[in-house]
Amino acid sequence: MIRAALMLGVLIFAGSAGEIAVTHGMKRVGEPARLRPWALLQFLGRALRNGWFWTGVPLMALSFYALLVLLSWEPISFVIPASASSYAVGTLGAKYFLGEEVNGKRWLGVLLVCAGVAIVAAG
Amino acid sequence: MGHQRRLRIKTLVVVCAMVICATVGDLLLKRGMMQIGAVQLTAAGLAHTFRMTLESGTIWLAIFFLIGFMLSNMTVLSWADYSYVMPASAIGYAVVVFMGMAVLGETVSPWRWLGVALICAGVLLVGHTNPRTTEAAR
């Protein structure tokens, strides 16, 4: 049970940290000039040269690996609902590391999504 | 059209592209792997599966959609808040339930409908907040 809890922690925290690093990287890269193929290719080229992007990718890969390991230990009806708390962890990370303004309405929305995803996955 | 309204519409369009690409990609991946069959966990079995995935048009189509998901995710995060995009994209769970019912004729339990309703309510609430609360990092 302890090893499953530890692996769940890796899944949630590495996944959220990876997404936050990628988000920070994308904010530094800046948005594409237009949503057209050439502008998107130029945007992708800039993104692939960003260090934060390459910090986030291994963390997300680690999170994915933790998901695979956890799925081999525990039933999916436990793993996916338990990992739904990553929405709340990610929101905390966005608030404290990215400086995003998370008001009461957004928090309520995030918590409803957490509960909904857990129920859909368990149901 | 006001700047805020344009930002909200642009964000929602790219989030929709993300959800569609992820859902279609996952479904195609599932179909492709079912066509290949159960993976044998031996060196020969893994090599056979690897060869079969490279030759499968369905798997390549799935990879195309999953690259579309990754690109749209990176694009939307270049201007929108992570705490906005992440819960908004959870609408994909509801889409999968609806598609399972409409396309595959699956029965959906009342418990699962409750989950879908909570996700939709959560996404609606998040959708009413400002998609961008920070300036671009320098």
PDB file of C-alpha atoms in Angstrom:
ATOM      1  CA  MET A   1       0.000   0.000   0.000  1.00  0.00           C
ATOM      2  CA  ILE A   2       2.884   2.372   0.844  1.00  0.00           C
ATOM      3  CA  ARG A   3       4.623   1.693  -2.473  1.00  0.00           C
ATOM      4  CA  ALA A   4       1.336   2.392  -4.328  1.00  0.00           C
ATOM      5  CA  ALA A   5       0.925   5.675  -2.418  1.00  0.00           C
ATOM      6  CA  LEU A   6       4.531   6.640  -3.250  1.00  0.00           C
ATOM      7  CA  MET A   7       4.032   5.815  -6.931  1.00  0.00           C
ATOM      8  CA  LEU A   8       0.762   7.788  -6.939  1.00  0.00           C
ATOM      9  CA  GLY A   9       2.731  10.733  -5.508  1.00  0.00           C
ATOM     10  CA  VAL A  10       5.279  10.413  -8.352  1.00  0.00           C
ATOM     11  CA  LEU A  11       2.442  10.217 -10.893  1.00  0.00           C
ATOM     12  CA  ILE A  12       0.709  13.358  -9.578  1.00  0.00           C
ATOM     13  CA  PHE A  13       3.692  15.551  -8.659  1.00  0.00           C
ATOM     14  CA  ALA A  14       5.949  14.686 -11.617  1.00  0.00           C
ATOM     15  CA  GLY A  15       3.009  15.133 -14.023  1.00  0.00           C
ATOM     16  CA  SER A  16       2.012  18.507 -12.554  1.00  0.00           C
ATOM     17  CA  ALA A  17       5.621  19.729 -12.344  1.00  0.00           C
ATOM     18  CA  GLY A  18       6.185  18.698 -15.971  1.00  0.00           C
ATOM     19  CA  GLU A  19       3.056  20.496 -17.188  1.00  0.00           C
ATOM     20  CA  ILE A  20       3.975  23.610 -15.192  1.00  0.00           C
ATOM     21  CA  ALA A  21       7.505  23.625 -16.635  1.00  0.00           C
ATOM     22  CA  VAL A  22       6.113  23.266 -20.183  1.00  0.00           C
ATOM     23  CA  THR A  23       3.570  26.054 -19.524  1.00  0.00           C
ATOM     24  CA  HIS A  24       6.338  28.354 -18.265  1.00  0.00           C
ATOM     25  CA  GLY A  25       8.380  27.500 -21.338  1.00  0.00           C
ATOM     26  CA  MET A  26       5.503  28.223 -23.709  1.00  0.00           C
ATOM     27  CA  LYS A  27       4.859  31.594 -22.028  1.00  0.00           C
ATOM     28  CA  ARG A  28       8.527  32.471 -22.633  1.00  0.00           C
ATOM     29  CA  VAL A  29       8.313  31.311 -26.246  1.00  0.00           C
ATOM     30  CA  GLY A  30       5.282  33.547 -26.797  1.00  0.00           C
ATOM     31  CA  GLU A  31       2.127  32.813 -28.727  1.00  0.00           C
ATOM     32  CA  PRO A  32       2.215  32.112 -32.492  1.00  0.00           C
ATOM     33  CA  ALA A  33       1.634  35.187 -34.663  1.00  0.00           C
ATOM     34  CA  ARG A  34      -1.308  33.459 -36.372  1.00  0.00           C
ATOM     35  CA  LEU A  35      -3.002  30.069 -36.114  1.00  0.00           C
ATOM     36  CA  ARG A  36      -1.723  29.101 -39.590  1.00  0.00           C
ATOM     37  CA  PRO A  37       0.527  26.105 -40.481  1.00  0.00           C
ATOM     38  CA  TRP A  38       3.695  28.152 -41.177  1.00  0.00           C
ATOM     39  CA  ALA A  39       3.309  30.277 -38.024  1.00  0.00           C
ATOM     40  CA  LEU A  40       2.650  27.113 -35.971  1.00  0.00           C
ATOM     41  CA  LEU A  41       5.790  25.446 -37.409  1.00  0.00           C
ATOM     42  CA  GLN A  42       7.867  28.508 -36.470  1.00  0.00           C
ATOM     43  CA  PHE A  43       6.290  28.410 -32.986  1.00  0.00           C
ATOM     44  CA  LEU A  44       7.145  24.695 -32.680  1.00  0.00           C
ATOM     45  CA  GLY A  45      10.740  25.407 -33.740  1.00  0.00           C
ATOM     46  CA  ARG A  46      11.064  28.065 -31.005  1.00  0.00           C
ATOM     47  CA  ALA A  47       9.415  25.751 -28.435  1.00  0.00           C
ATOM     48  CA  LEU A  48      11.835  22.909 -29.193  1.00  0.00           C
ATOM     49  CA  ARG A  49      14.773  25.247 -28.430  1.00  0.00           C
ATOM     50  CA  ASN A  50      13.354  26.173 -25.003  1.00  0.00           C
ATOM     51  CA  GLY A  51      15.019  24.676 -21.927  1.00  0.00           C
ATOM     52  CA  TRP A  52      11.839  24.682 -19.828  1.00  0.00           C
ATOM     53  CA  PHE A  53      10.126  22.543 -22.453  1.00  0.00           C
ATOM     54  CA  TRP A  54      12.924  19.960 -22.180  1.00  0.00           C
ATOM     55  CA  THR A  55      12.686  20.132 -18.368  1.00  0.00           C
ATOM     56  CA  GLY A  56       8.982  19.339 -18.508  1.00  0.00           C
ATOM     57  CA  VAL A  57       9.115  16.469 -21.018  1.00  0.00           C
ATOM     58  CA  PRO A  58      11.186  14.036 -18.855  1.00  0.00           C
ATOM     59  CA  LEU A  59       9.007  14.829 -15.830  1.00  0.00           C
ATOM     60  CA  MET A  60       5.881  14.005 -17.854  1.00  0.00           C
ATOM     61  CA  ALA A  61       7.584  10.825 -19.112  1.00  0.00           C
ATOM     62  CA  LEU A  62       8.350   9.884 -15.469  1.00  0.00           C
ATOM     63  CA  SER A  63       4.701  10.492 -14.587  1.00  0.00           C
ATOM     64  CA  PHE A  64       3.577   8.283 -17.494  1.00  0.00           C
ATOM     65  CA  TYR A  65       5.975   5.547 -16.359  1.00  0.00           C
ATOM     66  CA  ALA A  66       4.534   5.805 -12.811  1.00  0.00           C
ATOM     67  CA  LEU A  67       1.037   5.435 -14.320  1.00  0.00           C
ATOM     68  CA  LEU A  68       2.058   2.244 -16.159  1.00  0.00           C
ATOM     69  CA  VAL A  69       3.680   0.791 -13.022  1.00  0.00           C
ATOM     70  CA  LEU A  70       0.678   1.718 -10.877  1.00  0.00           C
ATOM     71  CA  LEU A  71      -1.707   0.142 -13.404  1.00  0.00           C
ATOM     72  CA  SER A  72       0.279  -3.097 -13.139  1.00  0.00           C
ATOM     73  CA  TRP A  73      -0.140  -3.067  -9.322  1.00  0.00           C
ATOM     74  CA  GLU A  74      -3.624  -1.692  -8.730  1.00  0.00           C
ATOM     75  CA  PRO A  75      -7.004  -1.801 -10.562  1.00  0.00           C
ATOM     76  CA  ILE A  76      -7.751   1.041 -12.974  1.00  0.00           C
ATOM     77  CA  SER A  77     -10.884   1.829 -10.919  1.00  0.00           C
ATOM     78  CA  PHE A  78      -8.504   2.930  -8.144  1.00  0.00           C
ATOM     79  CA  VAL A  79      -5.696   4.503 -10.193  1.00  0.00           C
ATOM     80  CA  ILE A  80      -7.638   6.961 -12.388  1.00  0.00           C
ATOM     81  CA  PRO A  81      -9.981   8.327  -9.660  1.00  0.00           C
ATOM     82  CA  ALA A  82      -6.993   8.704  -7.282  1.00  0.00           C
ATOM     83  CA  SER A  83      -4.968  10.527  -9.934  1.00  0.00           C
ATOM     84  CA  ALA A  84      -7.851  13.007 -10.494  1.00  0.00           C
ATOM     85  CA  SER A  85      -6.436  14.971  -7.557  1.00  0.00           C
ATOM     86  CA  SER A  86      -3.716  16.108 -10.003  1.00  0.00           C
ATOM     87  CA  TYR A  87      -6.219  18.792 -11.151  1.00  0.00           C
ATOM     88  CA  ALA A  88      -6.076  20.354  -7.673  1.00  0.00           C
ATOM     89  CA  VAL A  89      -2.285  19.899  -7.350  1.00  0.00           C
ATOM     90  CA  GLY A  90      -1.777  21.417 -10.815  1.00  0.00           C
ATOM     91  CA  THR A  91      -3.955  24.398  -9.900  1.00  0.00           C
ATOM     92  CA  LEU A  92      -1.932  24.980  -6.707  1.00  0.00           C
ATOM     93  CA  GLY A  93       1.256  24.809  -8.777  1.00  0.00           C
ATOM     94  CA  ALA A  94      -0.161  27.255 -11.331  1.00  0.00           C
ATOM     95  CA  LYS A  95      -1.038  29.677  -8.522  1.00  0.00           C
ATOM     96  CA  TYR A  96       2.263  29.533  -6.625  1.00  0.00           C
ATOM     97  CA  PHE A  97       4.821  28.822  -9.368  1.00  0.00           C
ATOM     98  CA  LEU A  98       3.278  30.517 -12.402  1.00  0.00           C
ATOM     99  CA  GLY A  99       1.581  33.346 -10.486  1.00  0.00           C
ATOM    100  CA  GLU A 100      -1.839  32.666 -12.024  1.00  0.00           C
ATOM    101  CA  GLU A 101      -4.827  34.286 -10.368  1.00  0.00           C
ATOM    102  CA  VAL A 102      -7.114  31.469  -9.193  1.00  0.00           C
ATOM    103  CA  ASN A 103     -10.353  32.963  -7.896  1.00  0.00           C
ATOM    104  CA  GLY A 104     -13.145  31.175  -6.012  1.00  0.00           C
ATOM    105  CA  LYS A 105     -15.105  30.401  -9.193  1.00  0.00           C
ATOM    106  CA  ARG A 106     -12.105  28.695 -10.798  1.00  0.00           C
ATOM    107  CA  TRP A 107     -11.324  26.717  -7.617  1.00  0.00           C
ATOM    108  CA  LEU A 108     -14.929  25.525  -7.415  1.00  0.00           C
ATOM    109  CA  GLY A 109     -14.788  24.508 -11.094  1.00  0.00           C
ATOM    110  CA  VAL A 110     -11.514  22.603 -10.564  1.00  0.00           C
ATOM    111  CA  LEU A 111     -12.920  20.758  -7.524  1.00  0.00           C
ATOM    112  CA  LEU A 112     -16.101  19.816  -9.432  1.00  0.00           C
ATOM    113  CA  VAL A 113     -13.934  18.503 -12.303  1.00  0.00           C
ATOM    114  CA  CYS A 114     -11.807  16.485  -9.804  1.00  0.00           C
ATOM    115  CA  ALA A 115     -14.929  14.910  -8.289  1.00  0.00           C
ATOM    116  CA  GLY A 116     -16.520  14.328 -11.705  1.00  0.00           C
ATOM    117  CA  VAL A 117     -13.442  12.643 -13.207  1.00  0.00           C
ATOM    118  CA  ALA A 118     -13.082  10.420 -10.120  1.00  0.00           C
ATOM    119  CA  ILE A 119     -16.781   9.380 -10.337  1.00  0.00           C
ATOM    120  CA  VAL A 120     -16.714   8.767 -14.128  1.00  0.00           C
ATOM    121  CA  ALA A 121     -13.540   6.666 -13.845  1.00  0.00           C
ATOM    122  CA  ALA A 122     -14.822   4.695 -10.842  1.00  0.00           C
ATOM    123  CA  GLY A 123     -18.371   4.267 -12.199  1.00  0.00           C
TER     124      GLY A 123
ATOM    125  CA  MET B   1     -15.102  42.252 -31.014  1.00  0.00           C
ATOM    126  CA  GLY B   2     -13.432  42.989 -27.646  1.00  0.00           C
ATOM    127  CA  HIS B   3      -9.963  41.675 -26.804  1.00  0.00           C
ATOM    128  CA  GLN B   4     -11.289  39.517 -23.921  1.00  0.00           C
ATOM    129  CA  ARG B   5     -13.997  37.977 -26.088  1.00  0.00           C
ATOM    130  CA  ARG B   6     -11.517  37.227 -28.881  1.00  0.00           C
ATOM    131  CA  LEU B   7      -9.121  35.644 -26.359  1.00  0.00           C
ATOM    132  CA  ARG B   8     -11.895  33.496 -24.885  1.00  0.00           C
ATOM    133  CA  ILE B   9     -13.086  32.282 -28.323  1.00  0.00           C
ATOM    134  CA  LYS B  10      -9.518  31.570 -29.509  1.00  0.00           C
ATOM    135  CA  THR B  11      -8.809  29.612 -26.299  1.00  0.00           C
ATOM    136  CA  LEU B  12     -12.021  27.590 -26.522  1.00  0.00           C
ATOM    137  CA  VAL B  13     -11.394  26.737 -30.209  1.00  0.00           C
ATOM    138  CA  VAL B  14      -7.886  25.406 -29.455  1.00  0.00           C
ATOM    139  CA  VAL B  15      -9.091  23.543 -26.321  1.00  0.00           C
ATOM    140  CA  CYS B  16     -11.792  21.899 -28.508  1.00  0.00           C
ATOM    141  CA  ALA B  17      -9.078  20.904 -31.031  1.00  0.00           C
ATOM    142  CA  MET B  18      -7.068  19.441 -28.107  1.00  0.00           C
ATOM    143  CA  VAL B  19     -10.026  17.399 -26.835  1.00  0.00           C
ATOM    144  CA  ILE B  20     -10.973  16.129 -30.322  1.00  0.00           C
ATOM    145  CA  CYS B  21      -7.375  15.163 -31.181  1.00  0.00           C
ATOM    146  CA  ALA B  22      -6.841  13.406 -27.812  1.00  0.00           C
ATOM    147  CA  THR B  23     -10.151  11.505 -27.955  1.00  0.00           C
ATOM    148  CA  VAL B  24      -9.809  10.404 -31.605  1.00  0.00           C
ATOM    149  CA  GLY B  25      -6.108   9.574 -31.072  1.00  0.00           C
ATOM    150  CA  ASP B  26      -6.850   7.390 -28.032  1.00  0.00           C
ATOM    151  CA  LEU B  27      -9.723   5.598 -29.794  1.00  0.00           C
ATOM    152  CA  LEU B  28      -7.567   4.913 -32.883  1.00  0.00           C
ATOM    153  CA  LEU B  29      -4.700   3.711 -30.682  1.00  0.00           C
ATOM    154  CA  LYS B  30      -7.068   1.349 -28.884  1.00  0.00           C
ATOM    155  CA  ARG B  31      -8.458   0.057 -32.219  1.00  0.00           C
ATOM    156  CA  GLY B  32      -4.942  -0.342 -33.680  1.00  0.00           C
ATOM    157  CA  MET B  33      -3.687  -2.286 -30.662  1.00  0.00           C
ATOM    158  CA  MET B  34      -6.793  -4.512 -30.746  1.00  0.00           C
ATOM    159  CA  GLN B  35      -6.066  -5.289 -34.423  1.00  0.00           C
ATOM    160  CA  ILE B  36      -2.483  -6.246 -33.482  1.00  0.00           C
ATOM    161  CA  GLY B  37      -3.614  -8.426 -30.574  1.00  0.00           C
ATOM    162  CA  ALA B  38      -2.302  -9.047 -27.050  1.00  0.00           C
ATOM    163  CA  VAL B  39       1.372  -8.214 -26.602  1.00  0.00           C
ATOM    164  CA  GLN B  40       3.586 -11.199 -25.692  1.00  0.00           C
ATOM    165  CA  LEU B  41       6.156 -10.114 -23.078  1.00  0.00           C
ATOM    166  CA  THR B  42       9.100 -11.918 -24.671  1.00  0.00           C
ATOM    167  CA  ALA B  43      11.878 -10.458 -26.830  1.00  0.00           C
ATOM    168  CA  ALA B  44      10.399 -12.065 -29.958  1.00  0.00           C
ATOM    169  CA  GLY B  45       6.868 -11.001 -29.000  1.00  0.00           C
ATOM    170  CA  LEU B  46       7.895  -7.390 -28.375  1.00  0.00           C
ATOM    171  CA  ALA B  47       9.854  -7.261 -31.647  1.00  0.00           C
ATOM    172  CA  HIS B  48       6.823  -8.651 -33.494  1.00  0.00           C
ATOM    173  CA  THR B  49       4.516  -6.065 -31.881  1.00  0.00           C
ATOM    174  CA  PHE B  50       6.936  -3.249 -32.710  1.00  0.00           C
ATOM    175  CA  ARG B  51       7.032  -4.346 -36.368  1.00  0.00           C
ATOM    176  CA  MET B  52       3.231  -4.636 -36.470  1.00  0.00           C
ATOM    177  CA  THR B  53       2.742  -1.131 -34.991  1.00  0.00           C
ATOM    178  CA  LEU B  54       5.080   0.346 -37.630  1.00  0.00           C
ATOM    179  CA  GLU B  55       3.040  -1.345 -40.366  1.00  0.00           C
ATOM    180  CA  SER B  56      -0.359  -0.373 -38.957  1.00  0.00           C
ATOM    181  CA  GLY B  57      -2.069   2.546 -40.706  1.00  0.00           C
ATOM    182  CA  THR B  58      -4.442   2.920 -37.753  1.00  0.00           C
ATOM    183  CA  ILE B  59      -1.540   3.397 -35.318  1.00  0.00           C
ATOM    184  CA  TRP B  60       0.072   6.007 -37.612  1.00  0.00           C
ATOM    185  CA  LEU B  61      -3.259   7.847 -37.840  1.00  0.00           C
ATOM    186  CA  ALA B  62      -3.483   7.724 -34.018  1.00  0.00           C
ATOM    187  CA  ILE B  63       0.049   9.150 -33.743  1.00  0.00           C
ATOM    188  CA  PHE B  64      -0.940  11.945 -36.172  1.00  0.00           C
ATOM    189  CA  PHE B  65      -3.884  12.908 -33.937  1.00  0.00           C
ATOM    190  CA  LEU B  66      -1.787  12.656 -30.744  1.00  0.00           C
ATOM    191  CA  ILE B  67       0.830  14.987 -32.285  1.00  0.00           C
ATOM    192  CA  GLY B  68      -2.088  17.335 -33.070  1.00  0.00           C
ATOM    193  CA  PHE B  69      -3.073  17.144 -29.398  1.00  0.00           C
ATOM    194  CA  MET B  70       0.475  17.949 -28.251  1.00  0.00           C
ATOM    195  CA  LEU B  71       0.815  20.884 -30.649  1.00  0.00           C
ATOM    196  CA  SER B  72      -2.583  22.373 -29.718  1.00  0.00           C
ATOM    197  CA  ASN B  73      -1.772  21.911 -25.999  1.00  0.00           C
ATOM    198  CA  MET B  74       1.557  23.740 -26.389  1.00  0.00           C
ATOM    199  CA  THR B  75      -0.080  26.466 -28.489  1.00  0.00           C
ATOM    200  CA  VAL B  76      -2.896  27.234 -26.061  1.00  0.00           C
ATOM    201  CA  LEU B  77      -0.493  27.262 -23.078  1.00  0.00           C
ATOM    202  CA  SER B  78       1.528  29.988 -24.834  1.00  0.00           C
ATOM    203  CA  TRP B  79      -1.215  32.480 -23.949  1.00  0.00           C
ATOM    204  CA  ALA B  80      -3.770  30.868 -21.606  1.00  0.00           C
ATOM    205  CA  ASP B  81      -3.477  29.907 -17.925  1.00  0.00           C
ATOM    206  CA  TYR B  82      -2.600  26.307 -17.095  1.00  0.00           C
ATOM    207  CA  SER B  83      -5.245  26.427 -14.347  1.00  0.00           C
ATOM    208  CA  TYR B  84      -7.798  27.316 -17.080  1.00  0.00           C
ATOM    209  CA  VAL B  85      -6.723  24.868 -19.826  1.00  0.00           C
ATOM    210  CA  MET B  86      -6.249  21.792 -17.611  1.00  0.00           C
ATOM    211  CA  PRO B  87      -9.774  21.620 -16.102  1.00  0.00           C
ATOM    212  CA  ALA B  88     -11.396  22.834 -19.351  1.00  0.00           C
ATOM    213  CA  SER B  89      -9.828  19.941 -21.270  1.00  0.00           C
ATOM    214  CA  ALA B  90     -11.416  17.486 -18.782  1.00  0.00           C
ATOM    215  CA  ILE B  91     -14.577  17.815 -20.904  1.00  0.00           C
ATOM    216  CA  GLY B  92     -12.898  14.991 -22.893  1.00  0.00           C
ATOM    217  CA  TYR B  93     -14.031  12.527 -20.180  1.00  0.00           C
ATOM    218  CA  ALA B  94     -17.647  13.578 -20.806  1.00  0.00           C
ATOM    219  CA  VAL B  95     -17.168  13.345 -24.598  1.00  0.00           C
ATOM    220  CA  VAL B  96     -15.887   9.759 -24.233  1.00  0.00           C
ATOM    221  CA  VAL B  97     -18.983   8.801 -22.191  1.00  0.00           C
ATOM    222  CA  PHE B  98     -21.315  10.392 -24.797  1.00  0.00           C
ATOM    223  CA  MET B  99     -19.425   8.721 -27.675  1.00  0.00           C
ATOM    224  CA  GLY B 100     -19.496   5.372 -25.889  1.00  0.00           C
ATOM    225  CA  MET B 101     -23.268   5.670 -25.626  1.00  0.00           C
ATOM    226  CA  ALA B 102     -23.946   7.131 -29.096  1.00  0.00           C
ATOM    227  CA  VAL B 103     -21.392   5.223 -31.217  1.00  0.00           C
ATOM    228  CA  LEU B 104     -20.816   1.974 -29.337  1.00  0.00           C
ATOM    229  CA  GLY B 105     -24.306   1.693 -27.775  1.00  0.00           C
ATOM    230  CA  GLU B 106     -22.844   1.345 -24.266  1.00  0.00           C
ATOM    231  CA  THR B 107     -25.109   1.653 -21.237  1.00  0.00           C
ATOM    232  CA  VAL B 108     -24.151   4.521 -18.933  1.00  0.00           C
ATOM    233  CA  SER B 109     -24.929   4.131 -15.221  1.00  0.00           C
ATOM    234  CA  PRO B 110     -26.663   6.976 -13.301  1.00  0.00           C
ATOM    235  CA  TRP B 111     -23.504   7.225 -11.168  1.00  0.00           C
ATOM    236  CA  ARG B 112     -21.418   7.927 -14.302  1.00  0.00           C
ATOM    237  CA  TRP B 113     -23.991  10.496 -15.519  1.00  0.00           C
ATOM    238  CA  LEU B 114     -23.523  12.269 -12.186  1.00  0.00           C
ATOM    239  CA  GLY B 115     -19.780  12.409 -12.860  1.00  0.00           C
ATOM    240  CA  VAL B 116     -20.400  13.812 -16.366  1.00  0.00           C
ATOM    241  CA  ALA B 117     -22.744  16.466 -14.913  1.00  0.00           C
ATOM    242  CA  LEU B 118     -20.095  17.505 -12.333  1.00  0.00           C
ATOM    243  CA  ILE B 119     -17.408  17.738 -15.045  1.00  0.00           C
ATOM    244  CA  CYS B 120     -19.683  19.855 -17.282  1.00  0.00           C
ATOM    245  CA  ALA B 121     -20.578  22.150 -14.343  1.00  0.00           C
ATOM    246  CA  GLY B 122     -16.885  22.486 -13.421  1.00  0.00           C
ATOM    247  CA  VAL B 123     -15.856  23.241 -17.007  1.00  0.00           C
ATOM    248  CA  LEU B 124     -18.658  25.836 -17.310  1.00  0.00           C
ATOM    249  CA  LEU B 125     -17.493  27.555 -14.112  1.00  0.00           C
ATOM    250  CA  VAL B 126     -13.838  27.593 -15.223  1.00  0.00           C
ATOM    251  CA  GLY B 127     -14.948  28.770 -18.687  1.00  0.00           C
ATOM    252  CA  HIS B 128     -16.500  31.857 -17.099  1.00  0.00           C
ATOM    253  CA  THR B 129     -13.162  32.978 -15.619  1.00  0.00           C
ATOM    254  CA  ASN B 130     -10.518  35.003 -17.450  1.00  0.00           C
ATOM    255  CA  PRO B 131      -8.433  32.624 -19.647  1.00  0.00           C
ATOM    256  CA  ARG B 132      -5.286  34.673 -19.037  1.00  0.00           C
ATOM    257  CA  THR B 133      -4.342  36.231 -15.709  1.00  0.00           C
ATOM    258  CA  THR B 134      -0.573  36.596 -16.258  1.00  0.00           C
ATOM    259  CA  GLU B 135       1.592  38.439 -18.745  1.00  0.00           C
ATOM    260  CA  ALA B 136       3.981  36.574 -21.060  1.00  0.00           C
ATOM    261  CA  ALA B 137       7.187  35.619 -19.209  1.00  0.00           C
ATOM    262  CA  ARG B 138      10.390  37.324 -20.296  1.00  0.00           C
TER     263      ARG B 138
END
